[in-house]
Amino acid sequence: MRDAPRCHIHLEEISKLYCETWGNLPICVACMHGEHKGHSLIELKALARLKREELVRKLKPLEKYKEENALISLSQAEEKLMLNVTFEKEKVIRMHEEKDQNIMTKIQDTEGRKQQLKQDKQNAEQKILDSLQTEMEHEIHGVKKKYGEIFKVKKCEINHTFQAQESSLEKELAKLRETRERFKRERRNNH
């Protein structure tokens, strides 16, 4: 990466502005209030944007020329294009592209870490859900088994109780029928 642009007078000072009045010379704050006071000044980002736009404008006719003259070899067309690009434009574009690439790399890295964090969270949640489901299934199976055994015991108890009562009622019914038959016979005999 190249050094930051320096003031054309105070070489130890980093240039934050460019003097448009003097052909986009890099200047520092001291020059802005001194030798370049009242001049038209522009920030590095704005200058880079303007230079990029200018470059795009200049490249359009060259692209058209390139299309119209398709018979010219690629290397000749590249040489002609390169002749139209100045050193300052290259420097500004390169600085912009490097910054943009660094930012994009950081964005991609951060997005990757964010996605990994999201995936780790989902995996952890799924692991907990799987564990709980397994535990619940195990407990449900145990409860079903336990209540199945209890049901069998209770059913046996109920059957035994009702069979005893049913048997008692059958005996009582038999006695009552017998008593009724006797009563009918006695009544017939008495009439």
Coordinates of C-alpha atoms in Angstrom, one line a residue:
M1 CA 0.0 0.0 0.0
R2 CA 1.4 3.4 -0.9
D3 CA 2.1 6.2 1.7
A4 CA -0.7 8.7 2.4
P5 CA -0.5 11.8 0.2
R6 CA 1.7 14.5 1.7
C7 CA 1.5 18.3 1.6
H8 CA 3.5 19.7 -1.4
I9 CA 5.1 22.3 0.9
H10 CA 5.1 20.7 4.4
L11 CA 6.2 17.2 3.5
E12 CA 5.8 15.9 7.0
E13 CA 2.1 16.7 7.0
I14 CA -0.5 14.3 5.6
S15 CA -2.7 15.9 3.0
K16 CA -6.4 15.8 3.6
L17 CA -7.3 18.4 1.0
Y18 CA -6.4 19.3 -2.6
C19 CA -6.2 22.8 -4.0
E20 CA -8.3 22.8 -7.2
T21 CA -7.2 26.3 -8.0
W22 CA -3.6 25.1 -8.4
G23 CA -4.4 21.9 -10.3
N24 CA -5.3 19.6 -7.4
L25 CA -2.1 20.1 -5.4
P26 CA -2.1 18.2 -2.1
I27 CA -2.1 20.6 0.9
C28 CA -2.3 20.5 4.7
V29 CA -4.4 22.5 7.2
A30 CA -1.6 25.1 7.6
C31 CA -1.5 25.7 3.8
M32 CA -5.3 26.0 3.7
H33 CA -5.1 29.0 6.0
G34 CA -2.0 30.4 4.4
E35 CA -0.8 30.2 0.9
H36 CA -4.0 28.6 -0.4
K37 CA -6.5 30.7 1.6
G38 CA -9.6 31.5 -0.4
H39 CA -8.7 28.9 -3.1
S40 CA -11.2 26.2 -4.2
L41 CA -10.4 23.2 -2.1
I42 CA -11.6 19.6 -2.3
E43 CA -11.4 16.5 -0.1
L44 CA -9.6 13.4 -1.2
K45 CA -12.8 11.3 -1.4
A46 CA -14.5 13.9 -3.5
L47 CA -11.4 14.3 -5.8
A48 CA -11.2 10.5 -6.2
R49 CA -14.9 10.4 -7.1
L50 CA -14.4 13.3 -9.6
K51 CA -11.3 11.6 -11.1
R52 CA -13.1 8.3 -11.4
E53 CA -16.1 10.0 -13.2
E54 CA -13.6 11.8 -15.4
L55 CA -11.8 8.6 -16.2
V56 CA -15.2 6.9 -17.0
R57 CA -16.1 9.8 -19.3
K58 CA -12.7 9.5 -21.0
L59 CA -12.9 5.7 -21.3
K60 CA -16.3 5.8 -23.0
P61 CA -15.0 7.1 -26.3
L62 CA -12.1 4.7 -26.2
E63 CA -14.5 1.8 -25.6
K64 CA -16.5 3.0 -28.6
Y65 CA -13.3 3.4 -30.6
K66 CA -12.3 -0.1 -29.6
E67 CA -15.6 -1.5 -30.7
E68 CA -15.5 0.3 -34.0
N69 CA -11.9 -0.8 -34.7
A70 CA -12.2 -4.4 -33.8
L71 CA -9.4 -5.3 -36.2
I72 CA -6.8 -3.6 -33.9
S73 CA -5.1 -6.0 -31.7
L74 CA -5.9 -6.2 -28.1
S75 CA -2.4 -5.1 -27.0
Q76 CA -2.5 -2.0 -29.2
A77 CA -5.9 -1.0 -27.8
E78 CA -4.6 -1.5 -24.2
E79 CA -1.5 0.7 -25.0
K80 CA -3.8 3.5 -26.3
L81 CA -6.0 3.3 -23.2
M82 CA -3.0 3.3 -20.9
L83 CA -1.6 6.5 -22.5
N84 CA -4.8 8.3 -21.5
V85 CA -4.6 7.4 -17.8
T86 CA -2.5 9.8 -15.7
F87 CA -0.4 8.8 -12.7
E88 CA -2.6 10.8 -10.3
K89 CA -5.7 9.0 -11.5
E90 CA -4.1 5.6 -11.1
K91 CA -3.0 6.5 -7.6
V92 CA -6.4 7.7 -6.5
I93 CA -8.2 4.7 -8.1
R94 CA -5.8 2.3 -6.5
M95 CA -6.2 3.9 -3.1
H96 CA -9.9 3.7 -3.5
E97 CA -9.9 0.1 -4.6
E98 CA -7.6 -1.0 -1.8
K99 CA -9.8 0.7 0.8
D100 CA -12.9 -0.8 -0.9
Q101 CA -11.3 -4.3 -1.0
N102 CA -10.3 -4.0 2.7
I103 CA -13.8 -3.0 3.7
M104 CA -15.3 -5.8 1.6
T105 CA -12.9 -8.4 3.1
K106 CA -13.9 -7.2 6.6
I107 CA -17.6 -7.3 5.6
Q108 CA -17.2 -10.9 4.3
D109 CA -15.3 -11.9 7.3
T110 CA -17.9 -10.4 9.7
E111 CA -20.7 -11.9 7.7
G112 CA -19.0 -15.3 7.8
R113 CA -18.5 -15.1 11.6
K114 CA -22.1 -14.0 12.0
Q115 CA -23.3 -16.9 9.9
Q116 CA -21.1 -19.3 11.8
L117 CA -22.5 -17.9 15.1
K118 CA -26.0 -18.4 13.8
Q119 CA -25.2 -22.0 12.8
D120 CA -23.6 -22.7 16.1
K121 CA -26.7 -21.4 17.9
Q122 CA -29.0 -23.5 15.8
N123 CA -26.8 -26.6 16.4
A124 CA -26.8 -26.0 20.1
E125 CA -30.6 -25.5 20.2
Q126 CA -31.1 -28.6 18.1
K127 CA -28.8 -30.6 20.4
I128 CA -30.9 -29.5 23.4
L129 CA -34.2 -30.3 21.6
D130 CA -32.9 -33.7 20.6
S131 CA -31.7 -34.4 24.2
L132 CA -35.1 -33.3 25.6
Q133 CA -37.0 -35.3 23.1
T134 CA -35.0 -38.5 23.9
E135 CA -35.4 -37.9 27.6
M136 CA -39.2 -37.3 27.2
E137 CA -39.6 -40.4 25.0
H138 CA -37.7 -42.4 27.6
E139 CA -39.9 -41.0 30.4
I140 CA -43.1 -41.5 28.4
H141 CA -42.1 -45.1 27.8
G142 CA -41.5 -45.6 31.5
V143 CA -44.8 -44.0 32.5
K144 CA -46.7 -46.1 29.9
K145 CA -45.0 -49.2 31.2
K146 CA -45.7 -48.3 34.8
Y147 CA -49.3 -47.3 34.2
G148 CA -49.8 -50.4 32.0
E149 CA -48.7 -52.6 35.0
I150 CA -50.9 -50.6 37.4
F151 CA -53.8 -50.9 35.0
K152 CA -53.4 -54.7 34.9
V153 CA -53.3 -54.9 38.7
K154 CA -56.3 -52.6 39.1
K155 CA -58.2 -54.5 36.4
C156 CA -57.5 -57.7 38.2
E157 CA -58.7 -56.2 41.5
I158 CA -61.8 -54.8 39.8
N159 CA -62.5 -58.1 38.1
H160 CA -62.1 -59.9 41.3
T161 CA -64.3 -57.5 43.2
F162 CA -67.0 -57.5 40.6
Q163 CA -66.9 -61.2 40.1
A164 CA -67.3 -61.7 43.9
Q165 CA -70.3 -59.3 43.9
E166 CA -71.7 -60.8 40.7
S167 CA -71.5 -64.3 42.2
S168 CA -73.2 -63.0 45.4
L169 CA -75.9 -61.3 43.4
E170 CA -76.4 -64.5 41.3
K171 CA -76.8 -66.5 44.5
E172 CA -79.3 -63.9 45.9
L173 CA -81.2 -63.9 42.6
A174 CA -81.4 -67.7 42.6
K175 CA -82.7 -67.6 46.1
L176 CA -85.2 -64.9 45.2
R177 CA -86.4 -66.9 42.2
E178 CA -86.7 -70.0 44.3
T179 CA -88.6 -68.1 46.9
R180 CA -91.0 -66.7 44.3
E181 CA -91.6 -70.1 42.8
R182 CA -92.3 -71.4 46.3
F183 CA -94.7 -68.5 46.9
K184 CA -96.4 -69.2 43.5
R185 CA -96.8 -72.9 44.4
E186 CA -98.2 -72.1 47.8
R187 CA -100.6 -69.7 46.4
R188 CA -101.8 -72.1 43.8
N189 CA -102.1 -74.8 46.4
N190 CA -104.1 -72.5 48.6
H191 CA -106.6 -71.5 45.9

